[in-house]
Protein backbone atom coordinates (compact mmCIF):
# COMPACT_ATOMS: atom_id res chain seq x y z
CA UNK A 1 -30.15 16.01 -64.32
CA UNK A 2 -30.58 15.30 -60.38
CA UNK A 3 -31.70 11.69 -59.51
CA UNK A 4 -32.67 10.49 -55.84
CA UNK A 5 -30.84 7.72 -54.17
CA UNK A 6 -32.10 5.45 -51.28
CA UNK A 7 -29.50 2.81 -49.41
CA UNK A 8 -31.09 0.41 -47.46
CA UNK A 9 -29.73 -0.64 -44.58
CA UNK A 10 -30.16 -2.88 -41.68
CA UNK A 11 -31.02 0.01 -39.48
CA UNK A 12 -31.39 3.30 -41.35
CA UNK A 13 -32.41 3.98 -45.15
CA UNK A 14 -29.94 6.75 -45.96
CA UNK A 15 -31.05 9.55 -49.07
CA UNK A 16 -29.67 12.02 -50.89
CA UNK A 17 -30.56 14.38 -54.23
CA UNK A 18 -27.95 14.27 -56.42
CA UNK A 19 -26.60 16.12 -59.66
CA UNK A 20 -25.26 14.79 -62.51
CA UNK A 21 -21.38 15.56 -61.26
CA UNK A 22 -22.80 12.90 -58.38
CA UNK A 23 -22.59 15.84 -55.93
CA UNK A 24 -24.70 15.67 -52.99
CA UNK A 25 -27.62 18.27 -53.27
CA UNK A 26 -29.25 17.08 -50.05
CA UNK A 27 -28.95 14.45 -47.52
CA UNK A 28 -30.61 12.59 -44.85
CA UNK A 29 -31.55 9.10 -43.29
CA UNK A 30 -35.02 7.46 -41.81
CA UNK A 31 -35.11 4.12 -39.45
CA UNK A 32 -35.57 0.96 -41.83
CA UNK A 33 -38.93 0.07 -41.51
CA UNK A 34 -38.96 -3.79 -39.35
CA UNK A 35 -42.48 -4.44 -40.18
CA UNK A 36 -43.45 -3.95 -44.03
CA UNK A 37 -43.05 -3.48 -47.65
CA UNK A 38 -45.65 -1.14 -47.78
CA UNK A 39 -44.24 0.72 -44.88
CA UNK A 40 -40.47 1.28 -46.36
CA UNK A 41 -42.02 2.27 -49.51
CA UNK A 42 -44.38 4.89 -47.82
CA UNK A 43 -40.60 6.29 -46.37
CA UNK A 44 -39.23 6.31 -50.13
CA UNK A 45 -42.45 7.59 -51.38
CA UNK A 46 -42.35 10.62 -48.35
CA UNK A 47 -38.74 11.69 -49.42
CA UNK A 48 -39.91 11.63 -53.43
CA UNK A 49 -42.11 14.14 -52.40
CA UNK A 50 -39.86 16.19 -50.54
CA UNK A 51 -36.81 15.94 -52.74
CA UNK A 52 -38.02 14.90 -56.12
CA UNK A 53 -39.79 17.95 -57.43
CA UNK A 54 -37.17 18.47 -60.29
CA UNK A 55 -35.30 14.77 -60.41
CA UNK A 56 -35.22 12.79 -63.01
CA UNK A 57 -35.49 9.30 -61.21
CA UNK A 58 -34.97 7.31 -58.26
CA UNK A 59 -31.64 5.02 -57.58
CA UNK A 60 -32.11 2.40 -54.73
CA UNK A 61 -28.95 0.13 -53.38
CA UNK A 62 -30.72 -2.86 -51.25
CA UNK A 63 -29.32 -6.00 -50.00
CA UNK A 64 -29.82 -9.71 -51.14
CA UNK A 65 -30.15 -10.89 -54.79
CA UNK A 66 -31.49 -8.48 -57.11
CA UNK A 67 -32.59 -9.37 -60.75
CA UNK A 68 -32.93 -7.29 -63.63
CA UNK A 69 -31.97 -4.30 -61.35
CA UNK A 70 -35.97 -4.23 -60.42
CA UNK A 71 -36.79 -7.27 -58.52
CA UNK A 72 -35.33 -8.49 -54.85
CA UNK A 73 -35.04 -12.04 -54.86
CA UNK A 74 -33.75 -12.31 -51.23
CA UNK A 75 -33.85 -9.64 -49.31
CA UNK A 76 -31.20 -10.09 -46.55
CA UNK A 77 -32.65 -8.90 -43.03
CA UNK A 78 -35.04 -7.70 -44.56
CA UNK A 79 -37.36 -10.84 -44.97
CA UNK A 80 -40.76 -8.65 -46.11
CA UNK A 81 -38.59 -7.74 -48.88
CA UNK A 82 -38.24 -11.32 -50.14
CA UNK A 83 -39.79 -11.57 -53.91
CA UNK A 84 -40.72 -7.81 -53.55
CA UNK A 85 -40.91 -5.94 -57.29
CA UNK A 86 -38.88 -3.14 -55.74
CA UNK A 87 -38.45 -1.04 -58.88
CA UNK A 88 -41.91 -1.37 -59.91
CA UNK A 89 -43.62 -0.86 -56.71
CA UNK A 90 -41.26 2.48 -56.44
CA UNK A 91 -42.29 3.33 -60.11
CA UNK A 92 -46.01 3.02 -59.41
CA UNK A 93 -45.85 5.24 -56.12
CA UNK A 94 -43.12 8.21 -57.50
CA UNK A 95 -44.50 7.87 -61.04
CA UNK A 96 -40.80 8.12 -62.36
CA UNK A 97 -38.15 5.56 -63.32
CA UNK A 98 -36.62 3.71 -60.60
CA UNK A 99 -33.60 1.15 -61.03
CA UNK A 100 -32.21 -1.46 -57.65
CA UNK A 101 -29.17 -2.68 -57.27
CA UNK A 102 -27.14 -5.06 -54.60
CA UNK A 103 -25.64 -2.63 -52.29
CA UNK A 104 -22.63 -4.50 -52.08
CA UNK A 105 -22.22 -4.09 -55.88
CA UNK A 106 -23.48 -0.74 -55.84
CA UNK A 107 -20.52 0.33 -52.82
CA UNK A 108 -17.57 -1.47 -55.08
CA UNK A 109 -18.75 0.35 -58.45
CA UNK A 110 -19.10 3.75 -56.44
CA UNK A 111 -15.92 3.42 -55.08
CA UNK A 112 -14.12 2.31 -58.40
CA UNK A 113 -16.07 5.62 -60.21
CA UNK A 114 -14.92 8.02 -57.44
CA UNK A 115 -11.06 7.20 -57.93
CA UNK A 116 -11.29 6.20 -54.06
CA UNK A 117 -9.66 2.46 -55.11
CA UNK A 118 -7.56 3.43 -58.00
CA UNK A 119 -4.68 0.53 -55.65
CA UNK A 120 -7.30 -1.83 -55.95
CA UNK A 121 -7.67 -1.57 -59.51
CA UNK A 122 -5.11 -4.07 -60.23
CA UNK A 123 -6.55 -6.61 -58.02
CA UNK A 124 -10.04 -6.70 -59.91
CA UNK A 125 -8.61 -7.54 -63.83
């Protein structure tokens, strides 16, 4: 199973195709979009195209409040992305499941699955 993952950032949407042993396949990175929804999703829809031909789904870290792992409530610099249906508009462009997560949250529970924070372990029960 391969899956392609999007982090949004303040200044560069990073990508990668992944395999199920969370190895990278292939990597790269596009400027965040400063102007509109419609424009970062034409970037995530562009690399779908590119990378998705045998994945299975889309992953997407993005900052502010996320509900439901679809919806961005707040969208941190990112103020088009306020109330934005992230999941669904991704879903409806990619035709394939998409899921959203905070990237803060999505950093912490990467690092405690990698082994990477196995110190910090203690810290977090």
């Amino acid at each position: 199973m391969q899956a392609v993952v999007f982090d949004i950032g303040g200044t560069a949407v990073k990508y990668s195709l992944m395999d199920e042993t969370e190895s990278f396949l292939s990597k790269g990175s596009f400027p965040t979009p400063k102007t509109s929804a419609d424009d970062l999703l034409a970037g995530i829809q562009d690399v779908w195209t590119r990378l998705g031909t045998n994945a299975s789904g889309i992953a997407i870290s993005a900052p502010g409040v996320i509900e439901h792992h679809r919806f961005q409530r707040t969208g941190g610099a990112l103020s088009y992305a306020y109330g934005l249906p992230l999941a669904d508009r991704v879903e409806e462009l990619c035709q394939c499941p998409a899921t959203v997560g905070n990237d803060g949250k999505c950093a912490a529970l990467a690092e405690l699955r990698s082994g990477r924070s196995k110190a910090y372990r203690m810290a977090l029960r």
